[in-house]
Coordinates of C-alpha atoms in Angstrom, one line a residue:
M20 CA -34.2 -9.1 -62.5
E21 CA -35.0 -6.6 -59.8
K22 CA -32.0 -5.3 -57.9
K23 CA -32.2 -5.7 -54.1
T24 CA -30.4 -4.0 -51.4
E25 CA -30.3 -4.8 -47.6
V26 CA -31.2 -2.5 -44.9
N27 CA -30.7 -3.9 -41.3
G28 CA -30.2 -7.3 -42.6
H29 CA -33.5 -7.4 -44.5
A30 CA -33.6 -7.7 -48.4
M31 CA -35.4 -4.9 -50.2
P32 CA -36.1 -3.7 -53.5
S33 CA -33.8 -0.9 -54.8
S34 CA -35.2 2.5 -55.1
T35 CA -34.2 6.2 -54.5
S36 CA -35.7 6.1 -50.8
T37 CA -33.9 2.9 -49.9
D38 CA -30.6 4.3 -51.2
R39 CA -31.0 7.4 -49.1
I40 CA -31.5 5.3 -46.1
I41 CA -28.4 3.4 -46.7
E42 CA -26.4 6.5 -47.2
K43 CA -27.8 8.0 -44.0
S44 CA -27.0 4.7 -42.1
D45 CA -23.4 4.9 -43.7
K46 CA -22.9 8.5 -42.6
R47 CA -24.2 7.5 -39.1
S48 CA -21.9 4.5 -38.9
F49 CA -18.8 6.6 -39.8
K50 CA -19.8 9.3 -37.1
D51 CA -20.4 6.2 -34.7
K52 CA -17.0 4.7 -35.7
F53 CA -15.3 8.1 -35.0
M54 CA -17.1 8.6 -31.6
M55 CA -16.0 5.0 -30.7
F56 CA -12.4 5.6 -31.6
L57 CA -12.5 8.8 -29.6
S58 CA -14.1 7.2 -26.6
R59 CA -11.7 4.2 -26.8
N60 CA -8.6 6.7 -27.1
L61 CA -9.6 9.6 -25.1
L62 CA -7.5 8.5 -22.0
V63 CA -4.6 8.0 -24.4
I64 CA -4.9 11.5 -25.9
M65 CA -5.4 13.1 -22.6
T66 CA -2.5 11.4 -21.1
V67 CA -0.1 12.4 -23.9
S68 CA -1.5 16.0 -23.9
G69 CA -0.8 16.1 -20.2
V70 CA 3.0 15.4 -20.7
L71 CA 3.1 18.0 -23.4
V72 CA 1.1 20.5 -21.5
G73 CA 3.5 19.7 -18.4
V74 CA 6.5 20.7 -20.4
G75 CA 5.1 23.9 -21.6
L76 CA 3.9 24.8 -17.9
G77 CA 7.1 23.9 -16.4
M78 CA 9.0 26.1 -18.8
M79 CA 6.6 28.9 -17.9
V80 CA 6.7 28.5 -14.2
R81 CA 10.5 28.1 -14.3
N82 CA 10.9 31.6 -15.1
M83 CA 9.1 32.8 -12.1
N84 CA 11.9 31.8 -9.7
L85 CA 9.8 29.7 -7.1
T86 CA 10.9 29.3 -3.8
R87 CA 11.5 25.6 -2.5
A88 CA 8.2 25.7 -0.6
Q89 CA 6.4 27.0 -3.7
M90 CA 7.9 24.3 -5.7
T91 CA 6.5 21.7 -3.3
Y92 CA 3.0 23.2 -3.7
F93 CA 3.2 23.3 -7.5
A94 CA 4.2 19.6 -7.4
F95 CA 1.4 18.4 -5.1
P96 CA -1.0 17.3 -7.9
G97 CA 1.8 14.9 -9.2
E98 CA 2.6 13.6 -5.6
M99 CA -1.0 12.8 -5.3
L100 CA -1.1 10.6 -8.4
L101 CA 2.1 8.9 -7.1
R102 CA 0.5 8.3 -3.6
M103 CA -2.6 6.7 -5.4
L104 CA -0.6 4.3 -7.6
K105 CA 1.4 3.4 -4.8
M106 CA -1.6 2.8 -2.6
I107 CA -3.0 0.3 -5.2
I108 CA 0.3 -1.7 -5.6
L109 CA 0.1 -3.9 -2.5
P110 CA -3.6 -5.3 -2.9
L111 CA -3.1 -5.5 -6.9
V112 CA 0.2 -7.6 -6.7
V113 CA -0.8 -9.9 -3.9
C114 CA -4.4 -10.5 -5.1
S115 CA -3.6 -10.9 -9.0
L116 CA -0.9 -13.2 -8.1
V117 CA -2.8 -15.5 -5.6
S118 CA -5.8 -15.6 -8.2
G119 CA -3.5 -16.1 -11.2
A120 CA -1.5 -18.8 -9.5
A121 CA -4.7 -20.6 -8.3
S122 CA -6.4 -20.4 -11.7
L123 CA -3.7 -22.2 -13.5
D124 CA -3.0 -25.9 -12.9
T125 CA 0.3 -26.9 -11.4
R126 CA 1.7 -28.1 -14.8
S127 CA 0.9 -25.0 -16.8
L128 CA 2.0 -22.8 -14.0
G129 CA 5.5 -24.7 -14.0
K130 CA 5.8 -24.4 -17.6
L131 CA 4.6 -20.7 -18.1
G132 CA 6.8 -19.8 -15.0
G133 CA 9.9 -21.5 -16.6
I134 CA 9.2 -19.8 -20.0
A135 CA 8.8 -16.3 -18.1
V136 CA 12.0 -16.7 -16.1
S137 CA 14.0 -17.8 -19.1
Y138 CA 12.6 -14.8 -21.1
F139 CA 13.5 -12.4 -18.2
L140 CA 17.0 -13.8 -17.9
V141 CA 17.7 -14.0 -21.5
T142 CA 16.3 -10.3 -22.4
T143 CA 18.2 -9.0 -19.3
L144 CA 21.3 -10.6 -20.4
I145 CA 21.1 -9.2 -23.9
A146 CA 20.4 -5.8 -22.4
S147 CA 23.7 -5.9 -20.4
G148 CA 25.7 -6.8 -23.5
I149 CA 24.2 -3.9 -25.5
G150 CA 25.0 -1.6 -22.5
V151 CA 28.6 -2.7 -22.4
A152 CA 29.1 -2.8 -26.2
L153 CA 28.0 0.8 -26.6
A154 CA 29.8 2.0 -23.6
F155 CA 33.0 0.7 -25.5
I156 CA 32.0 2.1 -28.7
I157 CA 30.9 5.8 -27.6
K158 CA 33.5 5.9 -24.7
P159 CA 31.4 8.3 -22.5
G160 CA 33.9 8.4 -19.7
V161 CA 37.0 9.4 -22.0
G162 CA 37.8 13.0 -21.7
A163 CA 35.2 13.5 -18.9
G164 CA 38.0 13.5 -16.1
A165 CA 38.0 17.1 -16.0
L166 CA 34.3 17.5 -14.8
N167 CA 33.9 20.2 -12.2
T168 CA 31.7 18.2 -9.8
N169 CA 31.5 21.3 -7.5
N170 CA 29.6 23.2 -10.4
L171 CA 27.2 20.6 -10.6
V172 CA 26.0 20.5 -7.0
L173 CA 25.8 16.9 -6.7
E174 CA 24.4 14.8 -3.9
S175 CA 26.5 12.4 -1.9
V176 CA 25.6 8.7 -2.2
A177 CA 26.5 6.3 0.6
T178 CA 27.5 3.0 -0.6
N179 CA 29.6 1.1 1.7
K180 CA 27.8 -2.4 1.3
E181 CA 29.8 -5.6 0.4
T182 CA 28.7 -7.4 -2.9
T183 CA 28.2 -10.7 -1.0
D184 CA 25.8 -8.9 1.6
S185 CA 23.8 -7.5 -1.3
F186 CA 23.2 -11.0 -2.7
L187 CA 22.5 -12.3 0.8
D188 CA 20.0 -9.6 1.3
L189 CA 18.2 -10.4 -1.7
A190 CA 17.9 -14.1 -0.6
R191 CA 16.6 -12.8 3.0
N192 CA 14.0 -10.5 1.4
L193 CA 12.5 -13.6 -0.5
F194 CA 11.5 -14.9 2.8
P195 CA 10.3 -12.1 5.0
A196 CA 10.1 -12.9 8.6
N197 CA 6.9 -10.7 9.2
L198 CA 4.6 -10.5 6.1
V199 CA 2.8 -7.5 7.5
A200 CA 6.2 -5.6 8.0
A201 CA 7.1 -6.6 4.3
A202 CA 4.4 -4.5 3.3
F203 CA 6.3 -1.4 4.2
R204 CA 9.8 -2.5 5.3
S205 CA 12.6 -4.6 3.8
Y206 CA 15.7 -6.3 5.1
A207 CA 19.2 -4.4 4.7
T208 CA 22.6 -5.2 6.0
D209 CA 24.4 -2.5 8.0
Y210 CA 27.9 -2.7 9.7
K211 CA 29.3 -1.8 12.9
M212 CA 32.8 -2.0 14.3
V213 CA 33.3 -4.4 17.2
A214 CA 36.3 -4.7 19.5
V215 CA 37.8 -8.1 19.1
G216 CA 41.0 -7.5 21.5
N217 CA 44.4 -5.6 21.4
D218 CA 47.5 -6.0 19.2
T219 CA 50.9 -6.4 20.4
N220 CA 51.1 -2.5 21.2
G221 CA 48.0 -2.6 23.4
T222 CA 45.8 -0.7 20.6
A223 CA 42.3 -2.0 20.3
V224 CA 41.6 -4.1 17.1
Y225 CA 38.3 -3.6 15.5
Q226 CA 36.3 -5.7 13.0
K227 CA 33.6 -4.8 10.7
V228 CA 30.6 -7.2 11.6
P229 CA 27.4 -7.2 9.4
V230 CA 24.2 -6.4 11.4
G231 CA 20.8 -6.7 10.0
T232 CA 18.5 -3.6 9.8
D233 CA 15.0 -2.8 8.4
T234 CA 14.6 -0.1 5.8
D235 CA 11.7 1.9 4.6
G236 CA 10.1 0.6 1.4
M237 CA 8.0 -2.5 0.4
N238 CA 9.5 -5.8 0.3
I239 CA 7.9 -6.6 -3.0
L240 CA 10.1 -9.5 -3.7
G241 CA 9.0 -11.3 -0.6
L242 CA 5.3 -10.6 -1.1
V243 CA 5.6 -11.7 -4.9
L244 CA 6.9 -15.2 -3.7
F245 CA 4.4 -15.7 -0.9
A246 CA 1.4 -14.8 -3.0
M247 CA 2.6 -17.3 -5.7
V248 CA 3.1 -20.1 -3.4
F249 CA -0.1 -19.2 -1.5
G250 CA -2.1 -19.5 -4.7
V251 CA -0.5 -22.8 -5.6
A252 CA -1.3 -24.1 -1.9
L253 CA -5.0 -22.9 -2.4
R254 CA -5.3 -25.0 -5.6
K255 CA -3.9 -28.0 -4.0
L256 CA -6.8 -27.8 -1.4
G257 CA -9.4 -28.4 -3.8
D258 CA -12.9 -27.6 -2.8
E259 CA -11.8 -26.4 0.6
G260 CA -9.8 -23.5 -1.2
E261 CA -12.5 -22.5 -3.4
E262 CA -14.0 -19.9 -1.2
L263 CA -10.8 -18.3 -0.4
I264 CA -9.8 -18.2 -4.2
R265 CA -13.3 -16.6 -5.0
F266 CA -12.5 -14.1 -2.4
F267 CA -9.2 -13.2 -3.9
N268 CA -10.8 -13.0 -7.4
A269 CA -13.3 -10.6 -6.2
F270 CA -10.8 -8.5 -4.4
N271 CA -8.7 -8.4 -7.6
E272 CA -11.8 -7.3 -9.6
A273 CA -12.5 -4.7 -7.2
T274 CA -8.9 -3.4 -7.3
M275 CA -9.0 -3.2 -11.1
V276 CA -12.3 -1.0 -10.9
L277 CA -10.1 1.3 -8.6
V278 CA -7.5 1.3 -11.1
S279 CA -9.8 2.2 -13.9
W280 CA -11.0 5.4 -11.7
I281 CA -7.4 6.4 -10.8
M282 CA -6.6 6.1 -14.5
W283 CA -8.7 9.3 -15.0
Y284 CA -6.7 11.3 -12.9
V285 CA -3.4 10.4 -14.5
P286 CA -3.4 12.9 -17.3
F287 CA -3.9 15.8 -14.6
G288 CA -1.2 14.3 -12.3
I289 CA 1.3 13.6 -15.1
M290 CA 0.9 17.2 -16.1
F291 CA 2.3 18.3 -12.7
L292 CA 4.9 15.6 -12.2
V293 CA 6.6 16.5 -15.5
G294 CA 6.1 20.5 -15.0
S295 CA 7.5 20.2 -11.3
K296 CA 10.5 18.1 -12.6
I297 CA 11.5 21.0 -15.3
V298 CA 10.8 23.6 -12.6
E299 CA 13.3 21.9 -10.0
M300 CA 16.1 21.3 -12.7
E301 CA 19.4 23.3 -11.8
D302 CA 21.6 23.9 -14.9
V303 CA 20.5 21.5 -17.5
V304 CA 23.1 23.0 -20.1
L305 CA 26.0 22.3 -17.8
L306 CA 24.7 18.7 -17.1
V307 CA 24.3 17.8 -20.7
T308 CA 27.7 19.4 -21.8
S309 CA 29.5 17.5 -19.1
L310 CA 27.6 14.1 -19.2
G311 CA 26.0 14.4 -22.6
K312 CA 27.8 11.2 -24.1
Y313 CA 26.6 9.1 -21.1
I314 CA 23.1 10.2 -21.5
F315 CA 23.3 9.7 -25.2
A316 CA 24.8 6.2 -24.9
S317 CA 22.1 5.2 -22.3
I318 CA 19.2 6.5 -24.3
L319 CA 20.6 5.0 -27.5
G320 CA 21.0 1.6 -25.7
H321 CA 17.3 1.9 -24.6
I322 CA 16.0 2.6 -28.2
I323 CA 18.1 -0.2 -29.7
H324 CA 16.8 -2.8 -27.0
G325 CA 13.2 -1.4 -26.9
G326 CA 12.6 -0.7 -30.6
V327 CA 14.6 -3.6 -32.3
V328 CA 15.5 -6.4 -29.8
L329 CA 12.4 -6.9 -27.8
P330 CA 10.0 -6.4 -30.9
L331 CA 12.0 -9.0 -32.8
I332 CA 11.8 -11.6 -29.9
Y333 CA 8.2 -11.0 -29.9
F334 CA 7.9 -11.4 -33.5
G335 CA 10.0 -14.7 -33.5
F336 CA 7.6 -16.3 -31.0
T337 CA 4.3 -15.1 -32.3
R338 CA 4.8 -14.0 -36.0
K339 CA 2.6 -11.1 -35.3
N340 CA 3.3 -7.3 -35.6
P341 CA 4.9 -6.3 -32.3
F342 CA 4.2 -2.5 -32.9
S343 CA 0.5 -2.9 -33.2
F344 CA 0.7 -4.8 -29.9
L345 CA 2.6 -1.9 -28.3
S346 CA 0.3 0.7 -29.8
G347 CA -2.3 -0.3 -27.3
L348 CA 0.0 0.5 -24.4
I349 CA 0.5 4.2 -24.9
T350 CA -1.1 5.1 -21.6
P351 CA 1.2 2.8 -19.4
F352 CA 4.3 4.0 -21.5
T353 CA 3.4 7.6 -20.8
T354 CA 2.8 6.9 -17.1
A355 CA 6.3 5.1 -16.9
F356 CA 7.9 8.0 -18.5
A357 CA 6.5 10.6 -16.0
T358 CA 6.6 8.6 -12.8
C359 CA 9.9 6.6 -13.6
S360 CA 8.5 3.5 -11.6
S361 CA 7.8 0.3 -12.8
S362 CA 5.7 -0.6 -9.8
A363 CA 3.5 2.7 -10.2
T364 CA 3.0 1.6 -13.8
L365 CA 1.8 -1.9 -13.0
P366 CA -2.0 -1.0 -12.4
S367 CA -2.3 0.7 -15.9
M368 CA -0.3 -1.9 -17.6
I369 CA -2.6 -4.9 -16.6
K370 CA -5.6 -2.8 -17.5
C371 CA -4.4 -2.0 -20.9
V372 CA -2.9 -5.3 -21.8
E373 CA -6.1 -7.1 -20.9
E374 CA -8.5 -4.6 -22.4
N375 CA -6.7 -3.4 -25.5
N376 CA -4.6 -6.4 -26.5
G377 CA -6.9 -9.3 -25.3
V378 CA -4.2 -11.1 -23.1
D379 CA -5.7 -13.6 -20.8
K380 CA -6.3 -12.3 -17.2
R381 CA -4.8 -15.5 -15.8
I382 CA -1.5 -14.8 -17.8
S383 CA -1.3 -11.1 -17.3
R384 CA -2.1 -11.1 -13.6
F385 CA 0.5 -13.7 -13.0
I386 CA 3.3 -12.7 -15.2
L387 CA 3.1 -8.6 -15.0
P388 CA 3.5 -8.3 -11.3
I389 CA 6.6 -10.7 -11.2
G390 CA 8.0 -8.9 -14.5
A391 CA 7.5 -5.5 -12.6
T392 CA 9.7 -7.0 -9.6
V393 CA 12.4 -9.0 -11.5
N394 CA 12.6 -7.8 -15.2
M395 CA 14.7 -4.7 -15.4
D396 CA 16.1 -4.5 -19.1
G397 CA 16.3 -0.9 -19.3
A398 CA 18.2 -0.7 -15.8
A399 CA 20.7 -3.4 -17.0
I400 CA 21.5 -1.1 -19.7
F401 CA 22.2 2.0 -18.1
Q402 CA 23.9 0.2 -15.0
C403 CA 26.4 -1.4 -17.6
I404 CA 27.1 1.8 -19.3
A405 CA 27.5 3.5 -15.9
A406 CA 30.0 0.8 -14.7
V407 CA 32.3 1.2 -17.8
F408 CA 31.8 5.2 -17.8
I409 CA 33.2 5.2 -14.2
A410 CA 35.9 2.8 -15.1
Q411 CA 37.0 5.3 -18.1
L412 CA 36.6 8.2 -15.8
N413 CA 39.2 6.7 -13.6
N414 CA 41.4 5.8 -16.5
T415 CA 41.0 2.1 -15.5
D416 CA 41.3 -0.6 -18.4
L417 CA 38.7 -3.4 -17.9
N418 CA 40.0 -6.9 -18.5
A419 CA 37.8 -9.7 -19.9
G420 CA 37.1 -11.1 -16.3
Q421 CA 35.8 -7.7 -15.2
I422 CA 33.6 -7.3 -18.1
F423 CA 32.0 -10.8 -17.6
T424 CA 31.5 -9.8 -14.0
I425 CA 29.7 -6.6 -15.1
L426 CA 27.4 -8.7 -17.2
V427 CA 26.5 -11.2 -14.8
T428 CA 26.3 -9.0 -11.8
A429 CA 24.0 -6.5 -13.7
T430 CA 21.8 -9.4 -14.8
A431 CA 21.6 -10.9 -11.2
S432 CA 21.3 -7.7 -9.3
S433 CA 18.6 -6.2 -11.6
V434 CA 16.1 -8.9 -10.0
G435 CA 16.3 -7.2 -6.7
A436 CA 16.4 -3.7 -8.0
A437 CA 13.6 -1.6 -6.4
G438 CA 10.9 -0.6 -9.0
I439 CA 11.1 3.0 -7.8
P440 CA 12.6 6.3 -9.1
A441 CA 16.6 6.1 -8.8
G442 CA 16.3 2.4 -7.4
G443 CA 19.1 1.4 -9.9
I444 CA 21.8 3.8 -8.6
I445 CA 22.3 1.2 -5.3
T446 CA 22.6 -1.6 -8.1
I447 CA 25.4 0.2 -9.7
A448 CA 27.3 0.3 -6.4
I449 CA 27.0 -3.5 -6.2
I450 CA 28.5 -3.8 -9.7
L451 CA 31.3 -1.2 -8.9
E452 CA 32.1 -3.2 -5.7
A453 CA 32.3 -6.5 -7.7
I454 CA 34.8 -5.2 -10.2
G455 CA 37.0 -3.2 -7.6
L456 CA 36.1 0.4 -8.9
P457 CA 35.4 3.4 -6.4
T458 CA 32.1 4.4 -5.7
N459 CA 32.5 8.0 -5.0
D460 CA 31.7 8.9 -8.7
L461 CA 28.1 7.6 -8.3
S462 CA 26.8 11.0 -7.6
L463 CA 27.5 11.8 -11.3
M464 CA 24.9 9.1 -12.0
L465 CA 22.4 10.6 -9.7
A466 CA 22.7 13.9 -11.3
V467 CA 21.3 12.9 -14.6
D468 CA 19.3 9.9 -13.4
W469 CA 16.1 11.9 -13.6
I470 CA 16.6 12.1 -17.4
V471 CA 17.9 8.5 -18.1
D472 CA 15.4 6.7 -15.7
R473 CA 12.5 7.8 -17.8
T474 CA 13.6 5.7 -20.9
T475 CA 14.8 2.9 -18.6
T476 CA 11.3 2.6 -17.0
V477 CA 9.7 2.5 -20.5
V478 CA 12.0 -0.3 -21.6
N479 CA 11.5 -2.0 -18.4
V480 CA 7.6 -2.1 -18.7
E481 CA 7.8 -2.8 -22.3
G482 CA 9.7 -5.9 -21.7
D483 CA 7.2 -7.2 -19.1
A484 CA 4.2 -6.4 -21.6
L485 CA 5.9 -8.3 -24.5
G486 CA 6.6 -11.1 -22.2
A487 CA 2.9 -11.3 -21.4
G488 CA 2.0 -11.3 -25.1
I489 CA 4.4 -14.1 -25.9
L490 CA 3.1 -16.3 -23.0
H491 CA -0.5 -15.6 -24.0
H492 CA 0.2 -16.9 -27.6
I493 CA 2.0 -19.9 -26.3
N494 CA -1.0 -20.6 -23.9
Q495 CA -3.3 -20.1 -26.9
Q496 CA -1.2 -22.7 -29.0
E497 CA -1.2 -25.0 -26.2
M498 CA -5.1 -24.8 -25.9
K499 CA -5.5 -25.4 -29.7
K500 CA -3.5 -28.5 -29.4
Q501 CA -5.4 -29.9 -26.6
Q502 CA -8.5 -29.1 -28.4
Q503 CA -7.5 -30.7 -31.4
Q504 CA -6.5 -33.8 -29.6
Q505 CA -10.0 -33.9 -27.8
E506 CA -11.6 -33.7 -31.3
D507 CA -9.5 -36.4 -32.7
E508 CA -10.2 -38.8 -29.6
L509 CA -14.2 -37.9 -29.9
A510 CA -13.8 -38.7 -33.8
E511 CA -12.2 -42.2 -32.8
V512 CA -15.0 -42.9 -30.5
R513 CA -17.6 -42.0 -33.0
V514 CA -16.1 -44.3 -35.5
E515 CA -16.0 -47.2 -33.1
A516 CA -19.5 -46.6 -32.0
V517 CA -20.6 -46.8 -35.7
A518 CA -18.6 -50.0 -36.2
N519 CA -20.2 -51.5 -33.2
I520 CA -23.5 -50.8 -34.3
Q521 CA -23.0 -52.2 -37.8
G522 CA -21.4 -55.4 -36.4
E523 CA -24.3 -55.9 -33.8
E524 CA -26.8 -55.3 -36.8
E525 CA -25.4 -58.6 -38.7
T526 CA -25.8 -60.7 -35.6
S527 CA -28.6 -59.6 -33.3
S528 CA -32.4 -59.3 -34.7
L529 CA -33.1 -57.3 -31.7
V530 CA -30.4 -54.8 -32.5
T531 CA -31.6 -54.6 -36.0
H532 CA -35.1 -53.8 -34.8
Q533 CA -33.6 -50.9 -32.5
T534 CA -31.3 -49.3 -35.1
K535 CA -34.4 -49.4 -37.7
A536 CA -36.3 -47.5 -35.1
L537 CA -33.3 -45.2 -34.6
A538 CA -32.9 -44.7 -38.2
A539 CA -36.4 -43.0 -38.4
T540 CA -35.1 -40.2 -35.8
P541 CA -31.5 -38.9 -36.9
E542 CA -31.3 -36.8 -33.8
A543 CA -31.5 -39.9 -31.6
I544 CA -28.5 -41.3 -33.3
E545 CA -26.6 -38.0 -32.9
S546 CA -27.4 -37.8 -29.2
V547 CA -26.3 -41.5 -28.7
L548 CA -23.1 -41.2 -30.5

């Protein structure tokens, strides 16, 4: 029998010429596959290269002893990247949440929202536990009492805020009085001394009274809540709200196009971000020798949580390889490492989660903006380690009640932590106030925050991405169940229809005549059934 081969889907007799054609096509397909791989991963390769080149460039420029003004000029391309990413955050968060909430029915929204909040709380609580455990095992503050803070040239950190007022501010920011102002300002409590009378000696008595002030910085928490509720309200309107939903969907898609353009500037911007940070470093050796155990404990906690705990949670829900999921997110992880900002990483994270990992747009654009605001696993780890570190530094033994307070306060306060560089330092002050420790050692944390904050941000955005993957899997399972139920119901209808026809055939001569006519055309029976 003559051997046949296939070329372009057609069977052809085997011969030397056809074999050559097949070999050429195989070679071409391998080249095409390689070029396709290169085109798909070009941005990832360029971004990682940007970090490596930035380190080398920073080391070279560091030896040139630049002035402060020259350092500012050198950091300009990196500053432009941060400005672009921050520019896109507001329209991206608002439009994606409105369109995401409007595209999900109320029942699905409630279920997915409940699962997301539970996931965020549980993972943050686990992260806090890891941080406290590592701090007691490694003991970073023991023996560090002799730190010469004058040699470290530390900045002072003003922290006179009461713990109660910090949580009240969190609630106030959830409901901004002015939505336009919330785009660039947030509420913060300040204090002033008010005379309330005189004592017996005639000396004036003063009381510290909380006063509301506005601070620079986007109130992302209030915008997130408003966008979610507004999306639900648009869906409730039905047909009347369709026009506005389409507007936000189109706005969202246009924003994502802008994100895809900005992503091509990321490798160049990251190179100068990393390079400028290396140039600005003071005495790295002194910092590492003084606070090395604290840095080691924080980074180890991030490795354990991000490399073991979160992937295990993802595997437990989906039974899929978590590292193949994470391999599609190298670009946002690199962006997180370079920018130290969860909010600035949000645009690239949404793009890569949808395009590389196939997560449903309705899920990713609903969950990721919320996660970038409230899910701070990496921050919870280093905040707990910092609290125990400062306690050990002051030779204070923490009791069980104080440890529990650290866990709860770190988990709760990380919800309101700003997704910006060094945003977690203020949160550490809340924890220290809650357990009655002095906040004057916070400048030590600020000195090494530029190191620890990089792995912190990577773990933060990893938790968001895996949460989106888990919710996508749960949503897919629910859809499969619904499809199966619909198929079962359709099968029951078909069985009933066939039974009715058979029963009518036995009784009615008219139906018998009709069914005989239908028997001649099987397509007619299928369409009727």
